[in-house]
XYZ file of C-alpha atoms in Angstrom:
764
model
C -33.778 31.015 11.941
C -36.387 29.675 14.378
C -38.303 31.946 16.763
C -36.462 30.831 19.932
C -33.059 31.578 18.432
C -34.206 35.029 17.300
C -35.373 35.904 20.825
C -32.080 34.558 22.216
C -29.986 36.701 19.852
C -32.039 39.835 20.687
C -31.550 39.229 24.415
C -27.810 38.799 23.889
C -27.541 42.040 21.903
C -29.746 43.883 24.416
C -27.646 42.755 27.375
C -24.425 43.776 25.632
C -25.695 47.328 25.258
C -26.122 47.682 29.028
C -23.527 45.354 30.493
C -19.821 45.795 29.749
C -18.855 42.116 30.032
C -16.387 40.522 27.636
C -17.960 38.997 24.588
C -17.633 35.251 24.055
C -16.791 33.989 20.580
C -17.711 30.671 19.028
C -16.183 29.102 15.922
C -18.076 26.827 13.514
C -16.147 24.677 11.038
C -18.111 23.061 8.231
C -17.533 19.778 6.479
C -16.078 19.670 3.017
C -13.432 16.966 2.753
C -9.985 18.164 1.732
C -11.284 21.756 1.483
C -11.615 21.588 5.275
C -7.847 22.002 5.514
C -8.538 25.708 5.012
C -9.983 25.748 8.556
C -6.392 25.512 9.798
C -5.591 28.783 8.031
C -8.725 30.339 9.501
C -7.744 29.422 13.070
C -4.170 30.529 12.452
C -5.253 33.957 11.188
C -7.650 34.429 14.119
C -4.940 33.639 16.668
C -2.361 35.813 14.865
C -4.781 38.729 15.146
C -5.696 38.029 18.799
C -9.302 37.146 18.021
C -10.574 35.147 21.024
C -11.839 31.601 20.514
C -13.995 30.547 23.447
C -15.933 27.671 21.904
C -15.502 25.536 18.830
C -17.822 23.212 16.945
C -17.227 21.212 13.787
C -18.626 18.511 11.608
C -16.990 16.017 9.239
C -13.455 17.195 8.400
C -14.216 20.393 10.273
C -14.782 18.209 13.334
C -11.278 16.754 12.912
C -9.629 20.197 12.831
C -11.826 21.453 15.660
C -11.078 18.349 17.733
C -7.312 18.801 17.489
C -7.642 22.497 18.318
C -9.844 21.679 21.316
C -7.213 19.193 22.501
C -4.646 21.998 22.741
C -2.927 21.719 19.382
C -2.012 25.109 17.941
C -2.934 25.876 14.338
C 0.778 25.743 13.499
C 1.068 22.245 14.987
C -1.990 21.034 13.073
C -0.532 22.531 9.892
C 2.756 20.682 10.388
C 0.814 17.444 10.900
C -1.266 17.681 7.719
C 1.655 18.854 5.572
C 3.764 15.872 6.564
C 3.953 13.226 3.777
C 2.640 10.629 6.241
C -0.704 12.446 6.476
C -1.218 12.197 2.722
C -0.594 8.447 2.919
C -3.065 8.097 5.792
C -5.818 9.880 3.820
C -5.337 7.195 1.154
C -5.628 4.417 3.707
C -1.941 3.582 3.429
C 0.605 3.171 6.195
C 3.508 5.604 6.628
C 6.775 3.959 5.684
C 7.993 3.716 9.276
C 4.800 1.865 10.215
C 4.493 -0.477 7.240
C 4.876 -4.160 7.937
C 5.452 -6.224 4.812
C 5.771 -9.640 6.442
C 2.200 -10.651 5.547
C 2.260 -9.037 2.111
C 1.499 -11.622 -0.563
C 3.996 -12.352 -3.303
C 3.686 -10.287 -6.468
C 1.663 -11.856 -9.265
C -0.314 -10.868 -12.371
C -3.470 -9.994 -10.423
C -5.480 -6.935 -11.469
C -7.793 -6.864 -8.468
C -8.831 -8.894 -5.426
C -12.349 -9.939 -4.458
C -12.842 -10.762 -0.781
C -15.659 -13.214 -0.369
C -17.588 -15.187 2.205
C -19.673 -17.899 0.578
C -22.006 -18.018 3.589
C -23.089 -14.414 2.859
C -25.260 -13.211 0.021
C -23.613 -11.227 -2.757
C -24.670 -7.829 -1.316
C -22.839 -8.560 1.936
C -19.657 -9.214 -0.042
C -19.623 -5.771 -1.671
C -16.922 -3.584 -0.016
C -18.420 -0.794 2.099
C -15.408 1.500 2.236
C -12.721 2.505 -0.224
C -9.759 3.033 2.091
C -8.299 1.220 5.059
C -9.343 3.220 8.131
C -6.841 1.705 10.581
C -4.016 4.234 9.963
C -6.259 7.190 10.783
C -7.907 5.306 13.663
C -4.523 4.945 15.323
C -3.471 8.533 14.562
C -6.531 9.850 16.395
C -6.141 7.512 19.371
C -2.440 8.281 19.786
C -2.859 12.055 19.668
C -6.198 12.616 21.402
C -6.583 9.868 24.027
C -4.311 11.460 26.614
C -6.230 14.731 26.687
C -9.598 12.998 26.550
C -8.847 10.913 29.614
C -7.279 13.773 31.584
C -10.489 15.827 31.257
C -12.526 12.716 32.152
C -14.120 12.655 28.682
C -15.917 15.959 29.298
C -15.654 18.079 26.162
C -16.491 21.244 28.141
C -13.183 20.805 30.004
C -10.979 20.713 26.925
C -8.597 23.512 25.964
C -11.620 25.052 24.262
C -15.119 23.645 24.919
C -15.960 21.490 21.922
C -18.807 19.857 20.043
C -18.765 17.600 16.994
C -21.478 15.806 15.066
C -22.139 12.413 13.555
C -25.146 11.005 11.698
C -27.327 8.156 12.946
C -28.639 6.845 9.628
C -31.022 4.331 11.210
C -32.965 6.999 13.086
C -32.212 9.706 10.486
C -30.921 12.211 13.016
C -27.811 14.058 14.094
C -25.821 12.880 17.104
C -24.013 15.658 19.020
C -20.965 14.600 21.057
C -20.574 16.467 24.333
C -18.596 13.814 26.169
C -16.967 10.451 25.642
C -13.782 9.361 23.938
C -12.574 12.363 21.942
C -10.808 10.291 19.263
C -13.925 8.171 18.671
C -16.201 11.205 18.480
C -14.005 12.879 15.884
C -13.572 9.638 13.945
C -17.309 8.860 13.889
C -18.084 12.369 12.667
C -15.839 12.035 9.600
C -16.977 8.576 8.398
C -17.823 9.634 4.871
C -20.059 6.957 3.285
C -18.226 4.402 1.143
C -14.892 6.098 1.906
C -14.259 5.482 5.608
C -15.684 2.631 7.641
C -18.455 3.848 10.001
C -18.172 3.421 13.773
C -20.592 1.842 16.220
C -20.961 3.943 19.380
C -23.681 3.213 21.953
C -25.076 0.579 19.565
C -25.580 3.161 16.823
C -23.926 2.950 13.421
C -22.567 6.460 12.914
C -21.553 8.189 9.692
C -20.236 11.590 8.671
C -21.892 14.426 10.596
C -22.159 16.503 7.445
C -24.891 14.245 6.065
C -27.590 15.930 8.157
C -25.890 19.107 9.363
C -22.867 20.385 7.491
C -22.688 23.748 9.291
C -23.646 23.262 12.960
C -23.990 26.878 14.081
C -27.308 25.881 15.679
C -25.501 23.369 17.907
C -22.918 25.988 18.916
C -25.638 28.522 19.787
C -27.756 26.022 21.714
C -24.933 24.498 23.781
C -22.707 27.554 24.412
C -24.768 30.658 23.619
C -21.810 32.732 22.350
C -22.154 36.456 21.724
C -20.456 36.258 18.352
C -20.136 33.422 15.828
C -17.370 33.085 13.250
C -18.178 30.450 10.665
C -15.743 28.882 8.243
C -17.641 27.270 5.400
C -16.095 25.163 2.645
C -19.032 22.818 2.134
C -20.170 22.268 -1.410
C -23.861 22.907 -1.961
C -25.664 19.862 -3.255
C -26.091 20.228 -7.022
C -29.395 18.853 -8.319
C -29.417 15.137 -9.114
C -28.750 13.999 -12.656
C -30.253 10.845 -14.145
C -26.837 9.974 -15.653
C -24.753 10.731 -12.541
C -24.981 8.121 -9.777
C -22.694 10.157 -7.463
C -25.089 13.128 -7.506
C -28.035 10.802 -6.983
C -26.424 9.193 -3.916
C -25.279 12.568 -2.590
C -28.792 13.989 -2.735
C -30.248 10.815 -1.232
C -27.837 10.850 1.699
C -27.304 14.533 2.490
C -29.849 16.910 3.936
C -29.985 20.548 2.891
C -27.915 22.678 5.267
C -28.337 26.340 6.224
C -24.906 27.939 5.822
C -25.615 31.155 7.726
C -25.118 31.615 11.492
C -28.235 31.004 13.551
C -27.490 34.239 15.408
C -27.295 37.391 13.247
C -24.299 38.651 15.245
C -21.622 36.822 13.284
C -19.591 36.479 10.112
C -19.044 33.799 7.491
C -15.588 33.124 6.035
C -15.595 31.221 2.753
C -12.095 30.192 1.675
C -11.191 28.828 -1.766
C -12.695 25.373 -2.137
C -12.185 24.353 -5.767
C -10.641 21.012 -4.852
C -11.854 17.413 -4.893
C -13.348 15.969 -1.721
C -10.445 13.566 -1.212
C -7.670 15.555 -2.917
C -5.306 16.315 -0.037
C -2.290 16.898 -2.266
C -2.759 20.698 -2.324
C -2.793 21.038 1.460
C -0.477 24.059 1.689
C -2.483 26.017 -0.893
C -5.783 25.176 0.807
C -4.498 26.271 4.229
C -3.206 29.538 2.772
C -6.598 30.222 1.226
C -8.208 29.977 4.664
C -5.638 32.350 6.126
C -6.093 34.922 3.335
C -9.894 34.763 3.444
C -9.842 35.337 7.210
C -7.499 38.323 6.994
C -10.008 39.979 4.660
C -12.686 39.595 7.345
C -10.619 40.760 10.347
C -11.761 44.432 10.095
C -15.392 43.307 10.047
C -14.820 41.021 13.043
C -13.133 43.772 15.064
C -16.174 46.020 14.581
C -18.294 43.570 16.583
C -15.834 42.366 19.249
C -14.871 44.421 22.288
C -11.957 42.273 23.496
C -8.748 40.629 22.340
C -7.247 37.293 23.315
C -4.418 37.293 25.865
C -1.625 35.560 23.936
C 0.438 34.915 27.076
C -2.484 33.257 28.876
C -3.273 31.284 25.735
C 0.311 30.021 25.562
C 0.322 29.006 29.239
C -2.968 27.153 28.951
C -1.759 25.341 25.834
C 1.431 24.381 27.656
C -0.684 22.603 30.286
C -2.540 20.639 27.630
C 0.737 19.827 25.924
C 1.606 17.708 28.949
C -1.817 16.044 28.855
C -1.509 14.958 25.236
C 1.979 13.498 25.443
C 1.386 9.963 24.095
C 4.537 8.643 25.756
C 2.943 9.130 29.187
C 0.346 6.489 28.368
C 1.285 3.014 29.628
C -0.946 0.031 28.839
C -1.110 -2.743 31.407
C -4.131 -4.643 30.059
C -5.684 -5.518 26.728
C -9.263 -6.391 25.780
C -10.060 -7.783 22.340
C -13.665 -7.623 21.120
C -15.340 -8.885 17.977
C -13.280 -12.097 17.749
C -13.640 -15.558 19.246
C -11.353 -16.755 22.047
C -8.692 -18.306 19.799
C -8.595 -15.326 17.473
C -8.339 -12.930 20.411
C -5.425 -14.983 21.742
C -3.619 -14.620 18.400
C -4.067 -10.825 18.499
C -3.035 -10.552 22.152
C 0.161 -12.533 21.520
C 0.982 -10.162 18.695
C 0.765 -7.127 20.997
C 1.524 -8.206 24.575
C 4.843 -9.957 25.187
C 5.111 -12.115 28.358
C 2.519 -9.979 30.117
C 4.710 -6.866 30.295
C 3.147 -3.356 30.220
C 3.851 -1.446 27.032
C 3.975 2.209 26.032
C 2.182 4.016 23.232
C 5.451 4.069 21.303
C 5.781 0.284 21.609
C 2.114 -0.171 20.713
C 2.519 1.814 17.500
C 4.794 -0.788 15.952
C 2.762 -3.735 17.244
C -0.601 -2.293 16.219
C 0.450 -1.590 12.648
C 2.041 -5.015 12.508
C -1.110 -6.906 13.459
C -3.451 -4.567 11.533
C -1.560 -5.346 8.319
C -2.436 -9.036 8.687
C -4.590 -10.062 5.734
C -6.862 -12.108 8.013
C -8.051 -9.033 9.926
C -10.552 -6.615 8.389
C -10.428 -3.868 10.995
C -9.112 -3.299 14.496
C -10.297 -0.117 16.179
C -8.046 0.996 19.088
C -9.362 2.667 22.237
C -7.262 3.798 25.224
C -9.271 3.603 28.463
C -7.750 5.142 31.588
C -7.674 3.005 34.726
C -5.592 5.584 36.607
C -3.837 8.756 35.479
C -0.954 6.793 33.964
C -2.294 3.236 33.581
C -4.473 2.319 30.620
C -6.383 -0.586 29.155
C -6.079 -1.061 25.421
C -9.399 -2.051 23.894
C -9.320 -3.427 20.356
C -12.691 -3.823 18.674
C -12.518 -5.467 15.280
C -13.692 -8.002 12.796
C -12.126 -10.900 10.934
C -11.648 -10.494 7.195
C -13.712 -12.551 4.778
C -12.097 -15.995 4.425
C -11.785 -16.205 0.634
C -9.640 -14.042 -1.615
C -10.164 -14.353 -5.376
C -7.608 -12.646 -7.628
C -8.194 -12.089 -11.328
C -5.707 -10.779 -13.856
C -4.347 -11.049 -17.384
C -1.585 -9.984 -19.703
C -2.708 -8.434 -23.002
C 0.079 -7.774 -25.494
C 0.938 -7.178 -29.136
C 3.169 -10.260 -28.906
C 1.778 -13.773 -28.421
C 2.480 -13.783 -24.686
C -1.064 -12.852 -23.627
C -2.521 -14.983 -20.880
C -5.051 -15.190 -18.091
C -4.469 -15.405 -14.355
C -6.685 -16.624 -11.530
C -5.936 -17.392 -7.903
C -7.860 -18.281 -4.772
C -6.811 -18.102 -1.147
C -8.567 -19.377 1.958
C -7.668 -17.737 5.282
C -8.232 -19.066 8.772
C -7.519 -17.221 12.003
C -7.195 -19.104 15.276
C -4.358 -19.513 17.766
C -2.230 -19.573 14.636
C -2.972 -18.150 11.217
C -3.428 -20.456 8.270
C -3.710 -19.816 4.521
C -4.242 -22.174 1.590
C -3.402 -20.661 -1.787
C -3.515 -21.802 -5.407
C -3.056 -19.920 -8.662
C -3.052 -20.676 -12.358
C -1.635 -19.023 -15.482
C -2.734 -20.034 -18.973
C -0.996 -18.623 -22.063
C 1.151 -19.361 -25.083
C 4.428 -18.313 -23.447
C 3.767 -19.486 -19.917
C 1.369 -21.855 -18.233
C 1.766 -22.813 -14.629
C 0.362 -23.230 -11.172
C 1.502 -22.565 -7.617
C -0.132 -24.135 -4.582
C 1.008 -23.540 -1.034
C 0.022 -23.627 2.608
C 1.203 -21.070 5.131
C 1.158 -21.362 8.912
C 1.654 -18.060 10.781
C 2.765 -18.097 14.418
C 2.228 -14.916 16.489
C 4.549 -13.507 19.114
C 7.292 -10.985 19.708
C 9.051 -12.416 16.657
C 6.325 -13.847 14.394
C 7.347 -16.510 11.923
C 5.802 -18.696 9.264
C 6.255 -22.170 7.794
C 5.258 -22.615 4.159
C 5.264 -25.804 2.056
C 4.587 -25.252 -1.630
C 4.512 -26.944 -5.029
C 5.034 -25.189 -8.380
C 4.555 -26.438 -11.920
C 5.578 -24.277 -14.878
C 5.849 -24.675 -18.639
C 7.653 -22.107 -20.794
C 7.351 -22.186 -24.595
C 9.799 -19.612 -25.953
C 9.400 -20.888 -29.542
C 5.660 -20.377 -30.010
C 5.677 -17.073 -28.115
C 8.313 -15.602 -30.450
C 7.794 -16.968 -33.936
C 4.829 -14.824 -34.992
C 6.727 -11.567 -34.800
C 10.167 -12.732 -35.863
C 9.699 -14.109 -39.368
C 13.082 -12.821 -40.518
C 14.907 -15.245 -38.271
C 14.288 -18.689 -36.873
C 13.826 -18.349 -33.137
C 15.358 -20.950 -30.850
C 13.153 -23.935 -30.155
C 12.997 -24.151 -26.396
C 10.390 -25.621 -24.106
C 11.056 -25.755 -20.376
C 9.046 -27.688 -17.845
C 9.682 -27.114 -14.178
C 8.278 -28.992 -11.171
C 9.515 -28.296 -7.678
C 8.412 -28.731 -4.084
C 9.743 -26.423 -1.397
C 9.569 -26.025 2.375
C 10.260 -22.511 3.601
C 10.393 -20.803 7.001
C 10.647 -17.053 7.442
C 10.619 -14.261 9.984
C 10.674 -10.451 9.809
C 13.753 -8.308 10.317
C 12.252 -5.010 11.390
C 9.128 -3.773 9.636
C 10.214 -3.843 6.013
C 12.619 -6.752 5.675
C 12.234 -10.518 5.777
C 14.678 -13.363 5.947
C 13.833 -16.957 5.133
C 15.431 -20.320 4.621
C 14.167 -22.985 2.246
C 14.842 -26.505 1.077
C 13.471 -27.955 -2.119
C 13.562 -30.682 -4.716
C 13.156 -30.047 -8.479
C 12.541 -32.006 -11.645
C 13.549 -29.786 -14.543
C 13.019 -30.736 -18.212
C 14.293 -28.870 -21.284
C 13.509 -29.611 -24.936
C 15.717 -27.872 -27.515
C 17.656 -28.171 -30.771
C 21.392 -27.798 -30.935
C 21.104 -25.572 -34.014
C 18.584 -23.261 -35.671
C 18.211 -25.602 -38.643
C 15.339 -27.992 -37.932
C 11.967 -29.020 -39.315
C 8.720 -30.255 -37.849
C 9.822 -33.835 -38.535
C 12.946 -33.527 -36.416
C 13.061 -34.638 -32.789
C 14.437 -32.332 -30.109
C 17.191 -32.976 -27.579
C 15.900 -33.475 -24.040
C 17.799 -32.714 -20.848
C 16.499 -33.548 -17.370
C 18.089 -32.044 -14.294
C 16.818 -33.402 -10.981
C 18.279 -31.588 -7.991
C 17.817 -30.543 -4.400
C 18.810 -27.219 -2.906
C 19.194 -25.280 0.318
C 18.619 -21.551 0.190
C 18.708 -18.466 2.393
C 17.193 -15.144 1.356
C 17.108 -11.584 2.699
C 14.714 -9.085 1.145
C 13.888 -5.459 1.942
C 11.493 -3.624 -0.329
C 9.821 -0.220 -0.124
C 9.028 -0.013 -3.845
C 5.706 1.704 -4.478
C 4.627 -0.579 -7.330
C 5.146 -4.213 -8.233
C 6.049 -3.143 -11.804
C 7.511 0.110 -13.112
C 8.192 1.549 -9.623
C 9.044 5.225 -9.216
C 9.824 5.391 -5.490
C 11.503 3.302 -2.823
C 14.317 0.807 -2.549
C 14.891 -2.893 -3.042
C 17.643 -5.053 -1.570
C 17.540 -8.773 -2.267
C 20.359 -11.104 -1.257
C 20.179 -14.846 -1.891
C 22.596 -17.656 -1.116
C 21.997 -21.146 -2.485
C 23.657 -24.550 -2.356
C 22.561 -26.965 -5.094
C 23.308 -30.539 -6.157
C 21.687 -32.786 -8.769
C 21.814 -35.333 -11.581
C 21.631 -34.684 -15.313
C 20.043 -37.010 -17.892
C 20.394 -36.428 -21.626
C 18.455 -37.844 -24.600
C 19.700 -36.545 -27.975
C 17.375 -35.824 -30.882
C 18.035 -36.696 -34.505
C 19.791 -33.339 -35.216
C 22.188 -33.575 -32.290
C 25.963 -33.806 -32.832
C 26.176 -35.928 -29.699
C 24.305 -39.199 -30.208
C 25.122 -40.805 -26.840
C 22.432 -40.601 -24.191
C 23.009 -40.998 -20.460
C 21.004 -41.040 -17.247
C 21.531 -39.644 -13.725
C 25.016 -38.303 -14.244
C 25.982 -36.490 -11.026
C 26.942 -32.859 -11.489
C 29.314 -31.221 -9.069
C 27.417 -29.287 -6.414
C 27.709 -25.538 -6.616
C 27.217 -22.485 -4.448
C 25.558 -19.340 -5.757
C 25.293 -15.835 -4.325
C 23.072 -13.195 -5.960
C 22.589 -9.551 -4.956
C 20.001 -7.212 -6.539
C 19.663 -3.501 -5.745
C 17.055 -1.074 -7.073
C 16.904 2.497 -5.786
C 14.828 5.538 -6.777
C 15.672 9.131 -5.895
C 13.287 12.056 -6.194
C 14.949 15.219 -7.496
C 12.952 18.174 -8.761
C 9.199 17.972 -9.126
C 8.046 15.331 -11.653
C 11.579 14.026 -12.225
C 13.122 10.950 -10.608
C 16.262 8.919 -11.076
C 16.746 5.223 -10.528
C 19.897 3.173 -10.086
C 19.962 -0.577 -10.567
C 22.664 -3.097 -9.794
C 22.974 -6.873 -9.846
C 25.831 -9.250 -9.183
C 26.051 -13.055 -9.302
C 28.852 -15.255 -8.020
C 28.634 -19.001 -8.695
C 30.877 -22.065 -8.638
C 28.641 -23.745 -11.224
C 30.308 -25.805 -13.963
C 29.380 -26.962 -17.462
C 26.636 -29.439 -18.334
C 26.883 -32.038 -21.120
C 26.506 -29.507 -23.954
C 26.322 -25.785 -24.599
C 22.529 -25.600 -24.668
C 21.986 -27.394 -21.365
C 24.761 -25.277 -19.822
C 23.267 -21.967 -20.924
C 19.795 -23.082 -19.863
C 20.913 -23.530 -16.270
C 22.969 -20.308 -16.138
C 21.622 -17.251 -14.260
C 19.866 -14.734 -16.534
C 19.841 -10.936 -16.506
C 16.293 -9.750 -17.331
C 15.873 -6.196 -15.987
C 12.977 -5.062 -18.202
C 9.475 -6.516 -18.520
C 9.878 -7.644 -22.135
C 13.277 -9.248 -21.501
C 11.565 -11.680 -19.122
C 9.652 -13.102 -22.093
C 12.773 -13.861 -24.169
C 15.467 -16.482 -23.869
C 18.709 -14.718 -24.881
C 22.016 -16.560 -24.587
C 24.069 -13.375 -24.468
C 22.456 -12.195 -21.251
C 23.285 -15.357 -19.283
C 26.462 -16.212 -17.390
C 27.613 -18.103 -14.321
C 29.235 -14.975 -12.892
C 28.359 -11.435 -13.879
C 28.030 -7.789 -12.917
C 25.230 -5.579 -14.210
C 24.198 -1.974 -13.717
C 21.448 0.311 -14.943
C 20.259 3.912 -14.797
C 16.697 5.193 -15.129
C 15.204 8.622 -15.768
C 11.500 8.978 -15.014
C 9.369 12.034 -15.641
C 5.674 12.335 -14.790
C 3.939 14.904 -17.039
C 0.491 13.877 -15.757
C -0.718 12.038 -12.693
C -0.078 8.279 -13.032
C 1.548 8.790 -16.460
C 5.311 8.193 -16.583
C 7.855 8.455 -19.346
C 10.808 6.166 -18.615
C 14.267 5.921 -20.121
C 16.293 2.943 -18.912
C 19.769 1.786 -19.931
C 21.625 -1.322 -18.721
C 25.034 -2.890 -19.173
C 25.600 -6.614 -18.651
C 29.178 -7.654 -17.959
C 29.834 -11.413 -17.799
C 32.981 -12.237 -15.902
C 33.574 -14.998 -18.466
C 30.988 -15.479 -21.209
C 29.757 -18.982 -22.042
C 30.593 -19.830 -25.660
C 29.608 -22.668 -27.963
C 32.336 -24.869 -29.407
C 32.279 -26.477 -32.862
C 31.198 -29.813 -31.390
C 28.267 -28.274 -29.435
C 30.010 -28.171 -26.064
C 30.458 -25.155 -23.757
C 33.609 -23.172 -23.004
C 34.492 -19.867 -21.309
C 35.721 -16.739 -23.060
C 38.580 -14.619 -21.816
C 37.650 -12.630 -18.681
C 35.603 -9.473 -19.368
C 35.967 -9.976 -23.119
C 32.287 -9.390 -23.952
C 29.719 -6.975 -22.602
C 26.195 -6.257 -23.774
C 23.841 -3.302 -23.533
C 20.067 -3.109 -23.370
C 17.467 -0.470 -22.636
C 14.003 0.871 -23.190
C 11.992 4.027 -23.731
C 8.484 3.549 -22.372
C 5.283 5.448 -21.783
C 3.512 3.859 -18.806
C 0.094 4.659 -17.408
C -0.555 3.169 -13.970
C -4.235 2.311 -14.197
C -6.337 0.857 -11.348
C -5.909 -2.637 -12.816
C -2.212 -2.369 -13.617
C 0.253 -0.782 -16.043
C -0.574 0.081 -19.642
C 2.743 0.388 -21.432
C 4.091 1.269 -24.881
C 7.827 0.779 -25.210
C 10.709 0.607 -27.645
C 13.318 -1.883 -26.439
C 16.923 -2.405 -27.444
C 18.997 -5.587 -27.116
C 22.538 -5.900 -28.415
C 22.141 -8.713 -30.928
C 22.908 -9.172 -34.661
C 19.314 -9.272 -35.887
C 16.297 -7.211 -34.820
C 17.967 -5.276 -31.979
C 14.917 -2.989 -31.643
C 11.467 -4.226 -30.658
C 8.131 -2.554 -30.025
C 6.270 -3.884 -27.004
C 2.762 -3.072 -25.823
C 1.095 -4.661 -22.840
C -1.708 -4.233 -20.346
C -1.185 -5.945 -17.000
C 1.724 -7.230 -14.977
C 4.527 -9.242 -16.629
C 4.923 -11.351 -13.499
C 5.056 -15.147 -13.395
C 5.546 -17.846 -10.787
C 9.172 -18.212 -9.752
C 11.402 -20.685 -11.583
C 13.195 -23.217 -9.418
C 16.562 -22.282 -10.930
C 16.057 -18.558 -10.130
């Protein structure tokens, strides 16, 4: 304690012994990441026991809790906020389900990770500076704190409780104390933990977490408010000494200054709740809050010894009621927008995505529009600021930065079967009056090799839409990817080559669904033998099917993973009209020796519906229900093999996508599945899945190699799996036993690392 503070404390104590005035109490909330949730319990216990709170000061996560309290939120309201599932998502940089916008989400592929790159920068400038997306929490703070901040004219002394919070100016190596300004920005700047949350620039200073230089700001509280009594809540972890093998400890000691965790004035008390929790582990919120409440109750007798007054609960309620009106976000109406950090064309794109025909918009309307534009992959960040023009008219200021123009995706499939392959893709993004992307990918492997290239033009507005031309080339070799592990039987010789060009246009339906229409032309080649008896000297049959199609698709997906999901729903409905010409060139083993070219096949209509739904029951146990139905007017091709090749396939499990199985193909079918998923450890799932495939009429092979239908519902087939899946940062690692209803080898063992996801086939 410095000499001036000692004299100040003595004068305070001396005056209290002669003057009977009410004592003023200040609260200090330390940093500490997720442990800072215990501050809510501390405030709740103090209010429940009528301990007055006249001033409040916080840093880092303590600044967040203190800021909401200073804005008039009761401890109970703050507790409800942080216990809501949406808050946990926000701390991970994810959007709550009601705010997600999947329209710009890229199609699923085999990528393990994405590198965002700008070739005009050096490699250090391309290293990511923050782990999570800060835009969800940026908006949360603006929506809930801007109203109060503007009503008190940005003076923190005029808040429900006078307030201070801290940030760190790393250029000048000093603490910045916020006494006025935008409340949301002050709180946000003070919790910008390095490499976790993006820092803010305020008054031309790059500001980081306030806990770096002062993690227990009792000195700030004493200097600015001079309270008679200080109650400190400390959950900050002392810096352990650096270790030459631990880079985290080295960085922590480099960045953080040593903090004094005792009140500057001796007339005070320190509350130290349970804090044995990771810095970013917000999953135990309820337990952490309770620890703060319990620790405070143990200190109440000690606090009462030093305080000569109690809080007036009725007056507190009335004052909070006034601030409740101030912080109502629905009373904020925006009539102007200012976009900073972008050029004129880019700003126009953003403005068109938020302001429709120049009409004013409310905070509730902004919420949907902000999360929509902030999910655009061409925008790196977009910080929102509500600036009051009058009491009820606001200007929305958006300060942001364009994302790096190049995305490079790298992935692979590693398996015990010969289906392993590599994946690489590159995307170039441009943002102007419209958005533009150029994308190309490539797969190389024994089972599948292929490439997809496409352009996408995004048009902003009240109803955004896109136009996307694309070209896909694929080659599937089911023979070479099966033979190594199936020596007891001769696998079918089948090589498929697929080339198709497509023009698609799509628009969103709400936040989570998309509808699109497409037209395309395909050249499809199949090489196969009519029987399993062939040698290397034999020549295969070849069927070409050249066709055009029109297609409409509706898709809604809230699945939490692109493979092995455990939460969410999927609805996919597709309608397609198709017409083409078949050409056939028999090999030397074919029963049919007559070739033909460009034989017109009757056009057909196809309707396919897929449903996938997951339901959480008790803790660590979830159920999934799967359903699929296909209706088609498709007819037979020239022989059985070409007919079955063009028939829709039922492939519900990852391994089944790597097989070609006649039994699980039909022109019309119904299918259903059930899943049981238990999670014994975080990110480790044990899955049991069972499926039934019911062809309306199975496709059978006649004695002369042609195709015919069975009796309705005569055959049905079962399949399933038991799998242990670990969801690693690069993708799933899975060990599974699979079952297929077939005469030989019905059980298979399948191991893989990575996503069993390929470019779409034209026939699918």
